[in-house]
Amino acid sequence: MRAYDFAAPRSLRSALDKADADSAYLAGGTTLVDLMKLDVMTPSRVVDINRLPLHGVRLDRQGLHIGALDRMSDVADHPLVRTRYPVISRALELSASPQLRNMASIGGNLLQRTRCGYFRDLSTPCNKREPGSGCSALDGQNRTHAVLGGSDACVATHPGDLAVALIALDTVVHLYGSGGARDVPLADFYLLPGRTPHLENTLRPGELVTGITVPALRWAADSTYVKVRDRASYEFALASAAVALDVRGRTIVEARVAVGGVGTRPWRLRQVEQALAGRPLAAATYETAAGHAADGARPLRHNAFKIPLLRRTLVRALTELGDAR
Ligand SMILES: Cc1cc2nc3c(=O)[nH]c(=O)nc-3n(C[C@H](O)[C@H](O)[C@H](O)COP(=O)(O)OP(=O)(O)OC[C@H]3O[C@@H](n4cnc5c(N)ncnc54)[C@H](O)[C@@H]3O)c2cc1C
Ligand code: SF4
């Protein structure tokens, strides 16, 4: 690891003052320190934000508010989250390991970098790490890579679970930078790789994530997250599905669906939502709707299996919710 300056400010203003184009914010450090050890991230200054007032889970008429520095384990365990937004609890509980969840923050989770092995290996070309150098995954080992949203420059998946649940629920992310505070729908926050895969989100230089708001949605209580992975725990998703259903009688009135492990960003499935609306809670409905899950998918040499896996993962999530009624 290279030498770096260190600062631990106590206010948002002084955090911004300490940060320059070459610095990095430190929350839990579970992504940042890893990447610094590998020389993939080489900030000249680390700004520890743990003393900033960015904590607190609360519910009001607007919805559920969560601070950027709340820990993954605290949010997963919070009674309001567990009862009103179980899809968020599930997504967090199925992420990483208990030790990591105790350390890692909500803001850091949303900003974690891809797990593409080439991105972490300095001896291989990677457009995300070094723009213009090439993409080793396109013709290399791409079993875990994206089938949705990839480009000729990058096919890395967004690895997070939480963002999938949050995008299904139309979450807004709160940001604070030199121009003041601003809010961005999480769905607009993440960028497709296109020709500039090193630009992963719309965060401006020095800007901080201060928290998120998940809009009030009564029927988010009927929600779940299903994750399929190579190991039963401590592993990233090959495919995952976040689903919330508004069911009256035995009819699905409205649905929210997003998937992970398959896209270059957390992937909302509007076409599946439309296929579910107005249909009965039944296996045939789930199968038909899930048939649209991989619309537009472009498999690579080693990951075509993700297309049927994605459909089955979605059917499992829908079945879980349907059976619970
Ligand atoms: C072995 C392992 C397994 C894992 N498995 C999973 C998994 O299954 N699912 C999953 O979702 N995640 C998984 N993770 C990722 C883990 O959840 C993230 O590393 C963690 O959430 C990052 O949070 P952090 O607070 O430690 O972030 P940090 O490492 O502190 O920061 C991450 C990045 O975000 C920036 N940052 C942090 N907070 C802010 C802020 N408020 N404003 C602006 N920038 C900020 C940092 O500068 C850095 O670039 C795994 C990690 C490991 C090491
Ligand atoms: S998929 Fe993206 S992150 Fe992986 S090697 Fe290619 S450019 Fe780099």
mmCIF file of C-alpha atoms and ligand atoms in Angstrom:
data_model
loop_
_atom_site.group_PDB
_atom_site.id
_atom_site.type_symbol
_atom_site.label_atom_id
_atom_site.label_comp_id
_atom_site.label_asym_id
_atom_site.label_seq_id
_atom_site.Cartn_x
_atom_site.Cartn_y
_atom_site.Cartn_z
ATOM 1 C CA MET A 1 0.000 0.000 0.000
ATOM 2 C CA ARG A 2 1.268 3.500 -0.839
ATOM 3 C CA ALA A 3 1.681 6.345 1.626
ATOM 4 C CA TYR A 4 -1.275 8.724 1.935
ATOM 5 C CA ASP A 5 -2.442 11.701 3.985
ATOM 6 C CA PHE A 6 -5.215 11.114 6.498
ATOM 7 C CA ALA A 7 -7.965 13.396 7.802
ATOM 8 C CA ALA A 8 -10.939 12.752 10.098
ATOM 9 C CA PRO A 9 -13.236 15.810 9.884
ATOM 10 C CA ARG A 10 -16.233 16.372 12.153
ATOM 11 C CA SER A 11 -18.491 18.330 9.810
ATOM 12 C CA LEU A 12 -19.744 17.929 6.244
ATOM 13 C CA ARG A 13 -18.241 21.265 5.304
ATOM 14 C CA SER A 14 -14.781 20.366 6.543
ATOM 15 C CA ALA A 15 -15.018 16.913 4.904
ATOM 16 C CA LEU A 16 -15.564 18.675 1.569
ATOM 17 C CA ASP A 17 -12.683 21.045 2.303
ATOM 18 C CA LYS A 18 -10.359 18.123 3.050
ATOM 19 C CA ALA A 19 -11.314 16.210 -0.113
ATOM 20 C CA ASP A 20 -9.607 16.965 -3.409
ATOM 21 C CA ALA A 21 -9.745 15.265 -6.815
ATOM 22 C CA ASP A 22 -7.197 12.695 -5.648
ATOM 23 C CA SER A 23 -8.685 11.718 -2.287
ATOM 24 C CA ALA A 24 -11.108 9.006 -1.157
ATOM 25 C CA TYR A 25 -13.683 8.901 1.624
ATOM 26 C CA LEU A 26 -13.379 6.064 4.113
ATOM 27 C CA ALA A 27 -16.532 4.627 5.739
ATOM 28 C CA GLY A 28 -16.209 0.936 6.719
ATOM 29 C CA GLY A 29 -13.128 0.547 4.540
ATOM 30 C CA THR A 30 -14.100 -2.971 3.415
ATOM 31 C CA THR A 31 -13.858 -2.059 -0.274
ATOM 32 C CA LEU A 32 -11.516 0.908 -0.165
ATOM 33 C CA VAL A 33 -8.723 -0.639 1.923
ATOM 34 C CA ASP A 34 -8.852 -3.852 -0.140
ATOM 35 C CA LEU A 35 -8.387 -1.891 -3.344
ATOM 36 C CA MET A 36 -5.656 0.286 -1.847
ATOM 37 C CA LYS A 37 -3.717 -2.831 -0.837
ATOM 38 C CA LEU A 38 -3.968 -4.046 -4.429
ATOM 39 C CA ASP A 39 -2.894 -0.624 -5.789
ATOM 40 C CA VAL A 40 -6.152 -0.443 -7.747
ATOM 41 C CA MET A 41 -7.162 2.675 -5.830
ATOM 42 C CA THR A 42 -4.277 4.993 -4.934
ATOM 43 C CA PRO A 43 -5.710 8.086 -3.196
ATOM 44 C CA SER A 44 -3.177 10.632 -1.998
ATOM 45 C CA ARG A 45 -5.482 11.425 0.942
ATOM 46 C CA VAL A 46 -8.009 9.308 2.841
ATOM 47 C CA VAL A 47 -10.806 11.288 4.468
ATOM 48 C CA ASP A 48 -12.377 9.241 7.268
ATOM 49 C CA ILE A 49 -16.069 10.273 7.424
ATOM 50 C CA ASN A 50 -17.041 8.248 10.490
ATOM 51 C CA ARG A 51 -17.355 11.335 12.708
ATOM 52 C CA LEU A 52 -19.915 12.979 10.415
ATOM 53 C CA PRO A 53 -23.568 13.084 11.539
ATOM 54 C CA LEU A 54 -24.826 10.653 8.884
ATOM 55 C CA HIS A 55 -26.584 8.090 11.078
ATOM 56 C CA GLY A 56 -30.188 7.199 11.829
ATOM 57 C CA VAL A 57 -33.030 5.016 10.590
ATOM 58 C CA ARG A 58 -36.484 6.567 10.821
ATOM 59 C CA LEU A 59 -39.885 6.354 9.182
ATOM 60 C CA ASP A 60 -42.185 9.287 8.404
ATOM 61 C CA ARG A 61 -44.846 10.139 5.825
ATOM 62 C CA GLN A 62 -42.243 10.432 3.067
ATOM 63 C CA GLY A 63 -40.898 6.973 3.758
ATOM 64 C CA LEU A 64 -37.902 5.257 5.295
ATOM 65 C CA HIS A 65 -34.782 7.360 5.828
ATOM 66 C CA ILE A 66 -31.388 5.706 6.325
ATOM 67 C CA GLY A 67 -28.078 7.481 7.004
ATOM 68 C CA ALA A 68 -25.057 6.833 4.794
ATOM 69 C CA LEU A 69 -23.016 5.718 7.823
ATOM 70 C CA ASP A 70 -25.558 3.300 9.259
ATOM 71 C CA ARG A 71 -24.031 -0.142 9.301
ATOM 72 C CA MET A 72 -25.454 -2.916 7.106
ATOM 73 C CA SER A 73 -26.135 -5.175 10.106
ATOM 74 C CA ASP A 74 -27.951 -2.423 12.063
ATOM 75 C CA VAL A 75 -30.204 -1.608 9.108
ATOM 76 C CA ALA A 76 -30.938 -5.287 8.402
ATOM 77 C CA ASP A 77 -31.932 -5.802 12.060
ATOM 78 C CA HIS A 78 -33.944 -2.614 12.473
ATOM 79 C CA PRO A 79 -37.579 -3.473 13.354
ATOM 80 C CA LEU A 80 -38.992 -0.854 10.957
ATOM 81 C CA VAL A 81 -36.954 -2.242 8.083
ATOM 82 C CA ARG A 82 -37.687 -5.839 8.974
ATOM 83 C CA THR A 83 -41.461 -5.374 9.147
ATOM 84 C CA ARG A 84 -42.154 -2.621 6.580
ATOM 85 C CA TYR A 85 -39.434 -3.334 3.987
ATOM 86 C CA PRO A 86 -38.372 -6.993 4.385
ATOM 87 C CA VAL A 87 -36.797 -6.962 0.914
ATOM 88 C CA ILE A 88 -34.136 -4.577 2.285
ATOM 89 C CA SER A 89 -33.464 -6.715 5.361
ATOM 90 C CA ARG A 90 -33.172 -9.838 3.205
ATOM 91 C CA ALA A 91 -30.856 -8.199 0.666
ATOM 92 C CA LEU A 92 -28.555 -7.025 3.460
ATOM 93 C CA GLU A 93 -28.605 -10.316 5.359
ATOM 94 C CA LEU A 94 -27.645 -12.191 2.207
ATOM 95 C CA SER A 95 -24.686 -9.855 1.578
ATOM 96 C CA ALA A 96 -21.073 -10.560 2.520
ATOM 97 C CA SER A 97 -20.517 -11.989 6.057
ATOM 98 C CA PRO A 98 -21.603 -10.931 9.584
ATOM 99 C CA GLN A 99 -18.175 -9.383 10.241
ATOM 100 C CA LEU A 100 -18.286 -7.361 7.030
ATOM 101 C CA ARG A 101 -21.886 -6.280 7.651
ATOM 102 C CA ASN A 102 -20.937 -5.011 11.111
ATOM 103 C CA MET A 103 -18.248 -2.831 9.591
ATOM 104 C CA ALA A 104 -19.641 -1.814 6.213
ATOM 105 C CA SER A 105 -21.885 1.209 5.731
ATOM 106 C CA ILE A 106 -24.944 1.786 3.560
ATOM 107 C CA GLY A 107 -23.231 4.561 1.546
ATOM 108 C CA GLY A 108 -20.115 2.448 1.020
ATOM 109 C CA ASN A 109 -22.236 -0.502 -0.058
ATOM 110 C CA LEU A 110 -23.885 1.569 -2.779
ATOM 111 C CA LEU A 111 -20.457 2.728 -3.960
ATOM 112 C CA GLN A 112 -18.597 -0.580 -3.833
ATOM 113 C CA ARG A 113 -16.605 -1.402 -6.964
ATOM 114 C CA THR A 114 -17.074 -4.370 -9.275
ATOM 115 C CA ARG A 115 -15.717 -7.806 -8.374
ATOM 116 C CA CYS A 116 -14.478 -8.437 -11.940
ATOM 117 C CA GLY A 117 -11.166 -10.247 -11.310
ATOM 118 C CA TYR A 118 -9.377 -8.362 -14.097
ATOM 119 C CA PHE A 119 -10.260 -5.039 -12.473
ATOM 120 C CA ARG A 120 -8.299 -6.176 -9.407
ATOM 121 C CA ASP A 121 -5.348 -7.610 -11.324
ATOM 122 C CA LEU A 122 -2.923 -4.867 -12.371
ATOM 123 C CA SER A 123 -1.168 -7.197 -14.813
ATOM 124 C CA THR A 124 -4.231 -7.346 -17.118
ATOM 125 C CA PRO A 125 -5.901 -4.674 -19.301
ATOM 126 C CA CYS A 126 -9.113 -3.209 -17.872
ATOM 127 C CA ASN A 127 -10.968 -0.169 -19.227
ATOM 128 C CA LYS A 128 -12.608 0.478 -15.880
ATOM 129 C CA ARG A 129 -9.282 0.645 -14.028
ATOM 130 C CA GLU A 130 -7.275 2.214 -16.864
ATOM 131 C CA PRO A 131 -9.446 3.823 -19.587
ATOM 132 C CA GLY A 132 -8.490 2.786 -23.123
ATOM 133 C CA SER A 133 -6.399 -0.235 -22.075
ATOM 134 C CA GLY A 134 -8.977 -2.843 -23.197
ATOM 135 C CA CYS A 135 -11.318 -5.338 -21.555
ATOM 136 C CA SER A 136 -9.800 -8.690 -20.593
ATOM 137 C CA ALA A 137 -13.170 -10.193 -19.721
ATOM 138 C CA LEU A 138 -14.731 -9.937 -23.200
ATOM 139 C CA ASP A 139 -12.649 -12.863 -24.473
ATOM 140 C CA GLY A 140 -11.486 -14.129 -21.093
ATOM 141 C CA GLN A 141 -13.127 -15.706 -18.050
ATOM 142 C CA ASN A 142 -16.565 -14.123 -18.083
ATOM 143 C CA ARG A 143 -18.718 -16.642 -16.242
ATOM 144 C CA THR A 144 -19.753 -14.127 -13.567
ATOM 145 C CA HIS A 145 -20.139 -11.128 -15.875
ATOM 146 C CA ALA A 146 -23.195 -9.235 -17.080
ATOM 147 C CA VAL A 147 -25.709 -10.373 -19.675
ATOM 148 C CA LEU A 148 -27.657 -7.082 -19.476
ATOM 149 C CA GLY A 149 -26.299 -3.590 -20.103
ATOM 150 C CA GLY A 150 -22.776 -4.546 -21.192
ATOM 151 C CA SER A 151 -20.819 -2.778 -23.921
ATOM 152 C CA ASP A 152 -17.758 -3.521 -26.068
ATOM 153 C CA ALA A 153 -15.746 -1.680 -23.402
ATOM 154 C CA CYS A 154 -16.956 -3.428 -20.204
ATOM 155 C CA VAL A 155 -19.233 -6.256 -19.100
ATOM 156 C CA ALA A 156 -18.655 -6.126 -15.329
ATOM 157 C CA THR A 157 -21.661 -6.597 -13.054
ATOM 158 C CA HIS A 158 -22.638 -4.249 -10.279
ATOM 159 C CA PRO A 159 -22.017 -6.611 -7.351
ATOM 160 C CA GLY A 160 -24.273 -5.108 -4.659
ATOM 161 C CA ASP A 161 -27.457 -6.653 -3.289
ATOM 162 C CA LEU A 162 -28.886 -3.684 -1.415
ATOM 163 C CA ALA A 163 -29.059 -1.460 -4.514
ATOM 164 C CA VAL A 164 -31.248 -4.049 -6.255
ATOM 165 C CA ALA A 165 -33.841 -3.911 -3.477
ATOM 166 C CA LEU A 166 -33.639 -0.112 -3.330
ATOM 167 C CA ILE A 167 -34.095 0.357 -7.070
ATOM 168 C CA ALA A 168 -37.189 -1.843 -7.033
ATOM 169 C CA LEU A 169 -38.626 0.546 -4.414
ATOM 170 C CA ASP A 170 -37.795 3.811 -6.281
ATOM 171 C CA THR A 171 -35.268 4.950 -3.680
ATOM 172 C CA VAL A 172 -33.743 8.413 -3.775
ATOM 173 C CA VAL A 173 -30.102 8.998 -2.800
ATOM 174 C CA HIS A 174 -29.166 12.230 -0.983
ATOM 175 C CA LEU A 175 -25.886 13.888 -1.954
ATOM 176 C CA TYR A 176 -23.914 16.812 -0.587
ATOM 177 C CA GLY A 177 -21.151 18.628 -2.423
ATOM 178 C CA SER A 178 -19.640 22.043 -2.983
ATOM 179 C CA GLY A 179 -22.836 23.118 -4.792
ATOM 180 C CA GLY A 180 -24.969 22.127 -1.777
ATOM 181 C CA ALA A 181 -27.397 19.241 -1.314
ATOM 182 C CA ARG A 182 -29.161 17.415 -4.132
ATOM 183 C CA ASP A 183 -31.316 14.310 -4.517
ATOM 184 C CA VAL A 184 -31.040 11.756 -7.319
ATOM 185 C CA PRO A 185 -33.245 8.717 -7.979
ATOM 186 C CA LEU A 186 -30.994 5.718 -7.404
ATOM 187 C CA ALA A 187 -32.084 4.409 -10.828
ATOM 188 C CA ASP A 188 -30.430 7.471 -12.440
ATOM 189 C CA PHE A 189 -27.394 7.355 -10.146
ATOM 190 C CA TYR A 190 -25.713 4.324 -11.731
ATOM 191 C CA LEU A 191 -24.369 4.683 -15.278
ATOM 192 C CA LEU A 192 -24.215 2.076 -18.023
ATOM 193 C CA PRO A 193 -20.582 1.373 -19.040
ATOM 194 C CA GLY A 194 -20.937 2.462 -22.682
ATOM 195 C CA ARG A 195 -17.530 3.725 -23.807
ATOM 196 C CA THR A 196 -16.663 5.155 -20.384
ATOM 197 C CA PRO A 197 -16.841 2.275 -17.885
ATOM 198 C CA HIS A 198 -14.570 4.134 -15.439
ATOM 199 C CA LEU A 199 -17.536 6.487 -14.815
ATOM 200 C CA GLU A 200 -19.835 4.352 -12.670
ATOM 201 C CA ASN A 201 -22.243 6.890 -11.206
ATOM 202 C CA THR A 202 -23.226 10.552 -11.289
ATOM 203 C CA LEU A 203 -21.407 11.481 -8.078
ATOM 204 C CA ARG A 204 -19.453 14.709 -8.631
ATOM 205 C CA PRO A 205 -15.836 15.061 -7.453
ATOM 206 C CA GLY A 206 -15.736 15.407 -3.678
ATOM 207 C CA GLU A 207 -19.480 14.826 -3.304
ATOM 208 C CA LEU A 208 -20.702 12.747 -0.364
ATOM 209 C CA VAL A 209 -23.610 10.344 -0.118
ATOM 210 C CA THR A 210 -25.419 11.508 3.030
ATOM 211 C CA GLY A 211 -28.305 9.034 3.057
ATOM 212 C CA ILE A 212 -31.233 7.510 1.215
ATOM 213 C CA THR A 213 -35.012 7.723 1.337
ATOM 214 C CA VAL A 214 -37.155 4.764 0.383
ATOM 215 C CA PRO A 215 -40.608 6.131 -0.520
ATOM 216 C CA ALA A 216 -43.571 5.149 1.645
ATOM 217 C CA LEU A 217 -45.162 2.080 0.070
ATOM 218 C CA ARG A 218 -47.683 0.212 2.210
ATOM 219 C CA TRP A 219 -47.372 -3.030 0.288
ATOM 220 C CA ALA A 220 -43.540 -3.084 0.505
ATOM 221 C CA ALA A 221 -44.295 -5.242 3.554
ATOM 222 C CA ASP A 222 -45.078 -7.984 0.988
ATOM 223 C CA SER A 223 -41.602 -8.173 -0.468
ATOM 224 C CA THR A 224 -38.650 -10.492 -0.633
ATOM 225 C CA TYR A 225 -35.135 -10.914 -2.006
ATOM 226 C CA VAL A 226 -33.836 -14.174 -3.431
ATOM 227 C CA LYS A 227 -30.158 -14.635 -4.204
ATOM 228 C CA VAL A 228 -28.475 -17.515 -6.038
ATOM 229 C CA ARG A 229 -24.704 -17.915 -5.688
ATOM 230 C CA ASP A 230 -21.916 -20.464 -5.905
ATOM 231 C CA ARG A 231 -21.713 -20.870 -2.098
ATOM 232 C CA ALA A 232 -24.482 -20.730 0.478
ATOM 233 C CA SER A 233 -22.977 -17.640 2.124
ATOM 234 C CA TYR A 234 -20.178 -15.091 1.851
ATOM 235 C CA GLU A 235 -20.551 -14.879 -1.921
ATOM 236 C CA PHE A 236 -21.774 -12.469 -4.574
ATOM 237 C CA ALA A 237 -24.902 -13.155 -6.638
ATOM 238 C CA LEU A 238 -24.930 -15.029 -9.913
ATOM 239 C CA ALA A 239 -28.559 -13.927 -10.101
ATOM 240 C CA SER A 240 -30.851 -12.267 -7.598
ATOM 241 C CA ALA A 241 -34.377 -10.881 -7.557
ATOM 242 C CA ALA A 242 -36.091 -8.227 -5.430
ATOM 243 C CA VAL A 243 -39.884 -8.376 -5.649
ATOM 244 C CA ALA A 244 -42.728 -6.489 -3.962
ATOM 245 C CA LEU A 245 -46.365 -7.293 -4.740
ATOM 246 C CA ASP A 246 -49.616 -5.427 -4.124
ATOM 247 C CA VAL A 247 -52.110 -8.285 -3.920
ATOM 248 C CA ARG A 248 -55.864 -7.889 -3.425
ATOM 249 C CA GLY A 249 -57.776 -11.132 -3.044
ATOM 250 C CA ARG A 250 -55.798 -13.437 -5.318
ATOM 251 C CA THR A 251 -54.953 -10.785 -7.917
ATOM 252 C CA ILE A 252 -51.664 -8.941 -8.330
ATOM 253 C CA VAL A 253 -52.613 -5.287 -8.694
ATOM 254 C CA GLU A 254 -49.091 -3.900 -8.982
ATOM 255 C CA ALA A 255 -45.554 -5.271 -8.810
ATOM 256 C CA ARG A 256 -42.027 -3.975 -8.332
ATOM 257 C CA VAL A 257 -39.203 -6.111 -9.686
ATOM 258 C CA ALA A 258 -35.442 -5.623 -9.951
ATOM 259 C CA VAL A 259 -32.628 -8.103 -10.454
ATOM 260 C CA GLY A 260 -28.937 -8.324 -9.619
ATOM 261 C CA GLY A 261 -25.859 -10.355 -10.575
ATOM 262 C CA VAL A 262 -26.797 -10.127 -14.250
ATOM 263 C CA GLY A 263 -26.546 -6.436 -15.153
ATOM 264 C CA THR A 264 -23.867 -3.781 -15.325
ATOM 265 C CA ARG A 265 -26.060 -1.891 -12.887
ATOM 266 C CA PRO A 266 -28.943 -2.972 -10.639
ATOM 267 C CA TRP A 267 -31.659 -3.805 -13.161
ATOM 268 C CA ARG A 268 -35.331 -2.814 -12.898
ATOM 269 C CA LEU A 269 -37.652 -5.073 -14.922
ATOM 270 C CA ARG A 270 -40.604 -2.907 -15.970
ATOM 271 C CA GLN A 271 -41.704 -5.428 -18.618
ATOM 272 C CA VAL A 272 -42.014 -8.111 -15.933
ATOM 273 C CA GLU A 273 -43.927 -5.722 -13.670
ATOM 274 C CA GLN A 274 -46.406 -5.081 -16.513
ATOM 275 C CA ALA A 275 -46.777 -8.795 -17.176
ATOM 276 C CA LEU A 276 -47.668 -9.377 -13.508
ATOM 277 C CA ALA A 277 -50.167 -6.525 -13.076
ATOM 278 C CA GLY A 278 -53.793 -7.637 -13.160
ATOM 279 C CA ARG A 279 -52.899 -11.330 -13.213
ATOM 280 C CA PRO A 280 -53.826 -14.003 -10.643
ATOM 281 C CA LEU A 281 -51.317 -15.254 -8.050
ATOM 282 C CA ALA A 282 -50.454 -18.497 -9.834
ATOM 283 C CA ALA A 283 -47.470 -20.456 -11.133
ATOM 284 C CA ALA A 284 -48.485 -19.777 -14.739
ATOM 285 C CA THR A 285 -48.422 -16.011 -14.084
ATOM 286 C CA TYR A 286 -44.922 -16.199 -12.578
ATOM 287 C CA GLU A 287 -43.560 -18.290 -15.463
ATOM 288 C CA THR A 288 -45.033 -16.027 -18.132
ATOM 289 C CA ALA A 289 -43.788 -12.849 -16.456
ATOM 290 C CA ALA A 290 -40.320 -14.287 -15.783
ATOM 291 C CA GLY A 291 -40.123 -15.166 -19.487
ATOM 292 C CA HIS A 292 -39.523 -11.432 -20.050
ATOM 293 C CA ALA A 293 -36.767 -11.145 -17.417
ATOM 294 C CA ALA A 294 -33.874 -11.487 -19.825
ATOM 295 C CA ASP A 295 -35.330 -9.427 -22.686
ATOM 296 C CA GLY A 296 -32.395 -7.797 -24.484
ATOM 297 C CA ALA A 297 -29.784 -10.030 -22.796
ATOM 298 C CA ARG A 298 -26.463 -10.606 -24.593
ATOM 299 C CA PRO A 299 -24.686 -13.621 -23.141
ATOM 300 C CA LEU A 300 -20.910 -14.032 -23.324
ATOM 301 C CA ARG A 301 -18.925 -17.211 -23.909
ATOM 302 C CA HIS A 302 -19.207 -18.542 -20.344
ATOM 303 C CA ASN A 303 -22.333 -17.010 -18.862
ATOM 304 C CA ALA A 304 -25.328 -17.979 -21.032
ATOM 305 C CA PHE A 305 -26.465 -20.074 -18.023
ATOM 306 C CA LYS A 306 -27.411 -16.809 -16.297
ATOM 307 C CA ILE A 307 -30.434 -16.346 -18.580
ATOM 308 C CA PRO A 308 -32.417 -19.412 -17.413
ATOM 309 C CA LEU A 309 -30.982 -18.935 -13.914
ATOM 310 C CA LEU A 310 -32.356 -15.390 -13.795
ATOM 311 C CA ARG A 311 -35.824 -16.563 -14.869
ATOM 312 C CA ARG A 312 -35.851 -19.331 -12.264
ATOM 313 C CA THR A 313 -34.618 -16.981 -9.540
ATOM 314 C CA LEU A 314 -37.469 -14.621 -10.304
ATOM 315 C CA VAL A 315 -40.035 -17.426 -10.312
ATOM 316 C CA ARG A 316 -38.694 -18.496 -6.898
ATOM 317 C CA ALA A 317 -39.108 -15.004 -5.471
ATOM 318 C CA LEU A 318 -42.652 -14.705 -6.854
ATOM 319 C CA THR A 319 -43.568 -18.174 -5.596
ATOM 320 C CA GLU A 320 -42.208 -17.336 -2.127
ATOM 321 C CA LEU A 321 -44.441 -14.261 -1.937
ATOM 322 C CA GLY A 322 -47.452 -16.046 -3.456
ATOM 323 C CA ASP A 323 -47.147 -18.998 -1.045
ATOM 324 C CA ALA A 324 -46.964 -16.608 1.926
ATOM 325 C CA ARG A 325 -50.483 -15.280 1.156
HETATM 326 C C1 LIG B 1 -15.296 -10.941 0.953
HETATM 327 C C2 LIG B 1 -16.381 -9.938 0.643
HETATM 328 C C3 LIG B 1 -17.647 -10.384 0.296
HETATM 329 C C4 LIG B 1 -18.651 -9.459 0.013
HETATM 330 N N1 LIG B 1 -19.896 -9.913 -0.352
HETATM 331 C C5 LIG B 1 -20.866 -9.001 -0.673
HETATM 332 C C6 LIG B 1 -22.149 -9.413 -1.083
HETATM 333 O O1 LIG B 1 -22.451 -10.604 -1.152
HETATM 334 N N2 LIG B 1 -23.055 -8.457 -1.381
HETATM 335 C C7 LIG B 1 -22.773 -7.124 -1.299
HETATM 336 O O2 LIG B 1 -23.645 -6.282 -1.579
HETATM 337 N N3 LIG B 1 -21.563 -6.711 -0.929
HETATM 338 C C8 LIG B 1 -20.614 -7.616 -0.619
HETATM 339 N N4 LIG B 1 -19.382 -7.189 -0.254
HETATM 340 C C9 LIG B 1 -19.071 -5.768 -0.369
HETATM 341 C C10 LIG B 1 -19.310 -5.050 0.923
HETATM 342 O O3 LIG B 1 -20.679 -5.056 1.206
HETATM 343 C C11 LIG B 1 -18.776 -3.645 0.698
HETATM 344 O O4 LIG B 1 -17.375 -3.739 0.736
HETATM 345 C C12 LIG B 1 -19.249 -2.664 1.753
HETATM 346 O O5 LIG B 1 -20.636 -2.542 1.754
HETATM 347 C C13 LIG B 1 -18.625 -1.301 1.495
HETATM 348 O O6 LIG B 1 -18.977 -0.455 2.558
HETATM 349 P P1 LIG B 1 -17.861 0.311 3.364
HETATM 350 O O7 LIG B 1 -18.570 1.206 4.310
HETATM 351 O O8 LIG B 1 -16.854 -0.615 3.938
HETATM 352 O O9 LIG B 1 -17.224 1.163 2.171
HETATM 353 P P2 LIG B 1 -15.733 1.742 2.000
HETATM 354 O O10 LIG B 1 -14.810 0.640 1.662
HETATM 355 O O11 LIG B 1 -15.369 2.623 3.140
HETATM 356 O O12 LIG B 1 -15.992 2.654 0.742
HETATM 357 C C14 LIG B 1 -16.349 2.106 -0.514
HETATM 358 C C15 LIG B 1 -16.270 3.233 -1.573
HETATM 359 O O13 LIG B 1 -17.290 4.183 -1.324
HETATM 360 C C16 LIG B 1 -16.742 5.474 -1.030
HETATM 361 N N5 LIG B 1 -17.593 5.995 0.037
HETATM 362 C C17 LIG B 1 -17.957 5.345 1.178
HETATM 363 N N6 LIG B 1 -18.890 6.047 1.838
HETATM 364 C C18 LIG B 1 -19.113 7.167 1.110
HETATM 365 C C19 LIG B 1 -19.995 8.277 1.260
HETATM 366 N N7 LIG B 1 -20.861 8.372 2.275
HETATM 367 N N8 LIG B 1 -19.979 9.254 0.307
HETATM 368 C C20 LIG B 1 -19.139 9.175 -0.759
HETATM 369 N N9 LIG B 1 -18.281 8.147 -0.955
HETATM 370 C C21 LIG B 1 -18.287 7.149 -0.034
HETATM 371 C C22 LIG B 1 -15.297 5.213 -0.643
HETATM 372 O O14 LIG B 1 -14.468 6.323 -0.938
HETATM 373 C C23 LIG B 1 -14.978 4.008 -1.512
HETATM 374 O O15 LIG B 1 -14.659 4.416 -2.826
HETATM 375 C C24 LIG B 1 -18.370 -8.078 0.079
HETATM 376 C C25 LIG B 1 -17.101 -7.621 0.443
HETATM 377 C C26 LIG B 1 -16.105 -8.545 0.722
HETATM 378 C C27 LIG B 1 -14.745 -8.032 1.100
HETATM 379 S S1 SF4 B 2 -15.374 -6.265 -17.616
HETATM 380 FE FE1 SF4 B 2 -14.984 -4.129 -17.072
HETATM 381 S S2 SF4 B 2 -13.974 -4.321 -15.091
HETATM 382 FE FE2 SF4 B 2 -13.774 -6.316 -16.096
HETATM 383 S S3 SF4 B 2 -11.882 -6.274 -17.369
HETATM 384 FE FE3 SF4 B 2 -13.519 -5.572 -18.665
HETATM 385 S S4 SF4 B 2 -13.400 -3.360 -18.447
HETATM 386 FE FE4 SF4 B 2 -12.365 -4.191 -16.682
#
